[in-house]
Short mmCIF file of C-alpha atoms in Angstrom, two decimals:
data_model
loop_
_atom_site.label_atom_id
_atom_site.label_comp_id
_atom_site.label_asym_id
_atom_site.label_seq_id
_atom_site.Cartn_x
_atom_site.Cartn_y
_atom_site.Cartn_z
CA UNK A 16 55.98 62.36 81.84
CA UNK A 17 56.15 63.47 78.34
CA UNK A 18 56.70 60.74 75.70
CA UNK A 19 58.89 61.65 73.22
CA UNK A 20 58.33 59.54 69.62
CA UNK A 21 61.06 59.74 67.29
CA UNK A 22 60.03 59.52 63.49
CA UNK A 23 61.06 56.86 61.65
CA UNK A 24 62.88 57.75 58.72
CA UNK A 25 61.22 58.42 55.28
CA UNK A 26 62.93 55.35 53.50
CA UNK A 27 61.27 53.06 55.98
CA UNK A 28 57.91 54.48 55.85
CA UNK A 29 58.09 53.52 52.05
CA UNK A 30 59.36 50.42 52.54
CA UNK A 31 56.15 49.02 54.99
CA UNK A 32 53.59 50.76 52.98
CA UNK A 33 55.20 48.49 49.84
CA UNK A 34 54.98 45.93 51.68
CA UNK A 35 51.67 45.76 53.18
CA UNK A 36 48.73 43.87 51.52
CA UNK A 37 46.87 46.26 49.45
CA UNK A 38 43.50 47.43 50.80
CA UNK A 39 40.42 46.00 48.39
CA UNK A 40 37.69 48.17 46.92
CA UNK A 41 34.62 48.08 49.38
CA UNK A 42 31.59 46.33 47.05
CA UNK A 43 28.98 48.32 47.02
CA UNK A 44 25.84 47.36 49.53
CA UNK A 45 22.47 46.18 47.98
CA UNK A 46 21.28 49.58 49.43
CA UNK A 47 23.72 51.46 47.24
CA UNK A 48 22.45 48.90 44.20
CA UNK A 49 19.12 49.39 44.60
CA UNK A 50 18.51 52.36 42.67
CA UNK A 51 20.89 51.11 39.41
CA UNK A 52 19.10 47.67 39.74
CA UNK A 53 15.40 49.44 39.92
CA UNK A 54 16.34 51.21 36.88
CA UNK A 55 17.77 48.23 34.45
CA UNK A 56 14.16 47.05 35.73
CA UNK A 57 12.35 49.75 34.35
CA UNK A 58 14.15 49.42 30.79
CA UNK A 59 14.05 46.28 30.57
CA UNK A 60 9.89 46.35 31.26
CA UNK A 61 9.98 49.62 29.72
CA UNK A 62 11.66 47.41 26.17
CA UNK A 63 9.57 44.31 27.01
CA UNK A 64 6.06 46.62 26.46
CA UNK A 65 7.61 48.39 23.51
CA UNK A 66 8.28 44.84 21.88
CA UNK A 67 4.48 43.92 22.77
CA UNK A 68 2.79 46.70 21.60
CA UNK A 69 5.01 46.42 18.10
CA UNK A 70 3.13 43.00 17.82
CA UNK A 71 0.13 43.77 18.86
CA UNK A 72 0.35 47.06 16.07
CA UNK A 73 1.69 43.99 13.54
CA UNK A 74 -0.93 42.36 14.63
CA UNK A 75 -3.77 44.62 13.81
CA UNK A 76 -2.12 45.71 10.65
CA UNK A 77 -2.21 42.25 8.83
CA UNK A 78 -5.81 42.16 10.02
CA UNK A 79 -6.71 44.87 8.61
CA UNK A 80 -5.16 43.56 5.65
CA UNK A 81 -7.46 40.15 5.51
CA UNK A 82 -10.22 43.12 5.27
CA UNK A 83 -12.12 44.22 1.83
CA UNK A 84 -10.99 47.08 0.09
CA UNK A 85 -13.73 48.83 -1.30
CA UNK A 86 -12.51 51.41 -4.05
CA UNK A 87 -15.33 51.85 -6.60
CA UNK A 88 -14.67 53.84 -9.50
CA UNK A 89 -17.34 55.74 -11.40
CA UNK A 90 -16.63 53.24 -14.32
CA UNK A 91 -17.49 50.15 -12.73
CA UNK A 92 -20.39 48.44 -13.61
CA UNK A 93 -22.18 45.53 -12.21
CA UNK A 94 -21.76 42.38 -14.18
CA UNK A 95 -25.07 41.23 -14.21
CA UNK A 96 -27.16 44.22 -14.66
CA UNK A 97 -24.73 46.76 -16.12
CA UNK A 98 -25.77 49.70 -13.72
CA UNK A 99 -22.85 51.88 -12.21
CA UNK A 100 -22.37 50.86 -8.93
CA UNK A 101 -21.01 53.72 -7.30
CA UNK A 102 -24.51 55.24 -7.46
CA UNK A 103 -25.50 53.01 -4.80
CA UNK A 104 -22.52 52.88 -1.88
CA UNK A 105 -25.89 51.19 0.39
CA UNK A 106 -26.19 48.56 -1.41
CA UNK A 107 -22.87 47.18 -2.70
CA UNK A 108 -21.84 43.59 -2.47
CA UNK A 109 -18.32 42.36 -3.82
CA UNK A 110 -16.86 38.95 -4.93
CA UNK A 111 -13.23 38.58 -4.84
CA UNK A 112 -11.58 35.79 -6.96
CA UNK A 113 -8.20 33.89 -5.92
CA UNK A 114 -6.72 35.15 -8.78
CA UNK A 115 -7.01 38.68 -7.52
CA UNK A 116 -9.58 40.28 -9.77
CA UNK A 117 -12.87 41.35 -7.95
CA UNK A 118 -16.31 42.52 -8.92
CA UNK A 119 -18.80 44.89 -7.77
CA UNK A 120 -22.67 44.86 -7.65
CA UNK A 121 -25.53 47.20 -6.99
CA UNK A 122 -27.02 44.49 -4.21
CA UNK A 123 -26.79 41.23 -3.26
CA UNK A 124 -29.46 39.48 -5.36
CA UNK A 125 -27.49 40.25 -8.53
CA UNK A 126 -24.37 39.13 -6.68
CA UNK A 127 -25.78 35.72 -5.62
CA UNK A 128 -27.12 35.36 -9.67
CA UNK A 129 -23.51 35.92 -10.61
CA UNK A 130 -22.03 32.98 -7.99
CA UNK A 131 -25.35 30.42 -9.57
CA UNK A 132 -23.85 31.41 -12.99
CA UNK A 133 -20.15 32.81 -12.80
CA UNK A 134 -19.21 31.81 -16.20
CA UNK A 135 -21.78 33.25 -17.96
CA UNK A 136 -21.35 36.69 -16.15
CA UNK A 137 -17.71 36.15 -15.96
CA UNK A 138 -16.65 34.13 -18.82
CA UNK A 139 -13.39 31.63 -17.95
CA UNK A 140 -13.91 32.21 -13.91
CA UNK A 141 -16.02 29.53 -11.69
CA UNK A 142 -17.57 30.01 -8.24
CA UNK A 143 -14.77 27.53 -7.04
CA UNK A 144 -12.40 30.10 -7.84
CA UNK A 145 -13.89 32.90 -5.33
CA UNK A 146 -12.01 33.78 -2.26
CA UNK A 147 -14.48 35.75 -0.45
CA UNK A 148 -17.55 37.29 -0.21
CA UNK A 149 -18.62 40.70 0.98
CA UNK A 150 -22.46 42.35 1.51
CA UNK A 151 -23.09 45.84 2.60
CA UNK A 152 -25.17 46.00 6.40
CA UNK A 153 -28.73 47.69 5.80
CA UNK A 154 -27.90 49.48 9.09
CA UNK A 155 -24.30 49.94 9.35
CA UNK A 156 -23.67 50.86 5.89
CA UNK A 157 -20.46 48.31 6.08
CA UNK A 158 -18.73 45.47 4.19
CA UNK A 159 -19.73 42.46 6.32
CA UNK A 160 -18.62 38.48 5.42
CA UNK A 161 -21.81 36.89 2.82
CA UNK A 162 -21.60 33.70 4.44
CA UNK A 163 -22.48 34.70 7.96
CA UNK A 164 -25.02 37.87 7.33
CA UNK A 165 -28.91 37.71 7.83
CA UNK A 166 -30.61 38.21 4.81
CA UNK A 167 -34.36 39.64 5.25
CA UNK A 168 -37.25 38.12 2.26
CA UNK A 169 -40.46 40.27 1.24
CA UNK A 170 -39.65 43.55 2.67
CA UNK A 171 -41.38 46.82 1.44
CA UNK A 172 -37.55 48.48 1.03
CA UNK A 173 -37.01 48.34 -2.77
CA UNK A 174 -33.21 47.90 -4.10
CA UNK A 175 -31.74 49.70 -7.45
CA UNK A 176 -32.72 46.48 -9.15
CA UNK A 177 -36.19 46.39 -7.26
CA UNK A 178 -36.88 43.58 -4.28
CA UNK A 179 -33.85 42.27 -2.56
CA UNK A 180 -32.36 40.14 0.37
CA UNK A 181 -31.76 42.92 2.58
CA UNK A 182 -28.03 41.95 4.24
CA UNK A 183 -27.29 42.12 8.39
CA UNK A 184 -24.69 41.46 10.31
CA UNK A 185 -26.70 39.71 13.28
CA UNK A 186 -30.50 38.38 13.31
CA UNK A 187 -31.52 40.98 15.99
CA UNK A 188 -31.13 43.88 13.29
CA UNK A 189 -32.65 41.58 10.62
CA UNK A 190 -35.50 40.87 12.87
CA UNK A 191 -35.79 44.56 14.16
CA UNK A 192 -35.64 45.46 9.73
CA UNK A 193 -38.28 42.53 9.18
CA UNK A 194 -41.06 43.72 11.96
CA UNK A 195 -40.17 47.69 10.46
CA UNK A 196 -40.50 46.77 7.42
CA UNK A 197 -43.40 43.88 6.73
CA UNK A 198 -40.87 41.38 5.99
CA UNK A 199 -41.88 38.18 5.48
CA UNK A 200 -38.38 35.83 6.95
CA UNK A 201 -35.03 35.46 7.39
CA UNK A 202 -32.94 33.70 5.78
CA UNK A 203 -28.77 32.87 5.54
CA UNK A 204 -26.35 32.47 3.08
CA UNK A 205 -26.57 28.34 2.64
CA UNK A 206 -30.55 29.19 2.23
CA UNK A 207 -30.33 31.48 -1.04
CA UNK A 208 -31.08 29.35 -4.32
CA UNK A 209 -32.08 30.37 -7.55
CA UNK A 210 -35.23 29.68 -7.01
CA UNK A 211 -35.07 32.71 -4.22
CA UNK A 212 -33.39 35.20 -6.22
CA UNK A 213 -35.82 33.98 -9.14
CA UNK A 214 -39.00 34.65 -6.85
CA UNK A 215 -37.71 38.23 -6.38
CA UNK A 216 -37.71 39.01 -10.07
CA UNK A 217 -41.20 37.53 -10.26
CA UNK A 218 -42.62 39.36 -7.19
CA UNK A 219 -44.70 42.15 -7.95
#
């Protein structure tokens, strides 16, 4: 037997669909998620590396900043001697007072008469008043911190201003420069008196 269903009429149709609850939006599955979620991920590791690395850059530059800068002009002159220093890039040693002035030398034994006597080299400054204290390596031919270089005594290696405390940055160069080089110790910053730097005017 044939069924036979006879359509409701339009104005009814309307009427249940109005008044039927509306259907919600599905959510969308972790599965469907998962590759917006990976990607805020990778942005958000992707931002958390940049920020690092800008430190880390920041970083370096303000330690780079702490370092020396070594700009000698053909005018400069030693204030102990009087020689022009640029002749002698090997050698150099600089002091650097807090007030922002600096001074450069043709080696380190007229550097260490200059800190025994700063006024008379330097009138109106005092040692007190230094900020830092630089040395060039024998080896390395770099600025390296006074206070905590090697300095080799009674070497046959003659300075511009004749025997000198040859400067290193460890003892195992200084010892390498002293057994190459007949010299007689090593010695460090605290060790260096005027009665040193005296004895290497005097030595002949």
């Amino acid at each position: 037997m044939k069924l036979f269903i006879k359509p409701f009429p339009a104005y009814v149709g309307r009427a249940v669909r109005a008044l039927a609850p509306k259907a919600r939006t599905a959510r969308p599955t972790a599965d469907v998620l998962k590759p917006e979620i990976e990607e805020r991920n990778f942005y958000r590791q992707l931002y958390t590396k940049i920020i690092l690395w800008l430190f880390l850059l920041f970083s370096v530059n303000v330690s780079f900043a702490d370092e020396p800068e070594v700009t000698i002009k053909k005018s400069d002159r030693c204030p102990v001697c009087g020689m022009f220093v640029y002749k002698y890039p090997k050698w150099v040693a600089q002091i650097m007072f807090k007030d922002g002035s600096y001074y450069f030398y043709d080696g380190a034994k007229d550097m260490f008469k200059h800190i025994f006597d700063t006024a008379k080299y330097t009138p109106g400054k005092s040692a007190e008043n230094i900020k830092a204290i630089y040395v060039t390596d024998y080896y390395e031919v770099e600025l390296i911190d006074a206070k905590s270089a090697f300095y080799v005594l009674g070497s046959d290696v003659l300075g511009p201003m004749g025997h000198e405390l040859l400067p290193f940055k460890d003892r195992e160069s200084a010892q390498e420069f002293l057994e190459d080089h007949k010299g007689k110790s090593i010695i460090r910053y605290q060790d260096v008196t005027p009665a040193v730097i005296e004895s290497l005017d005097h030595r002949s």
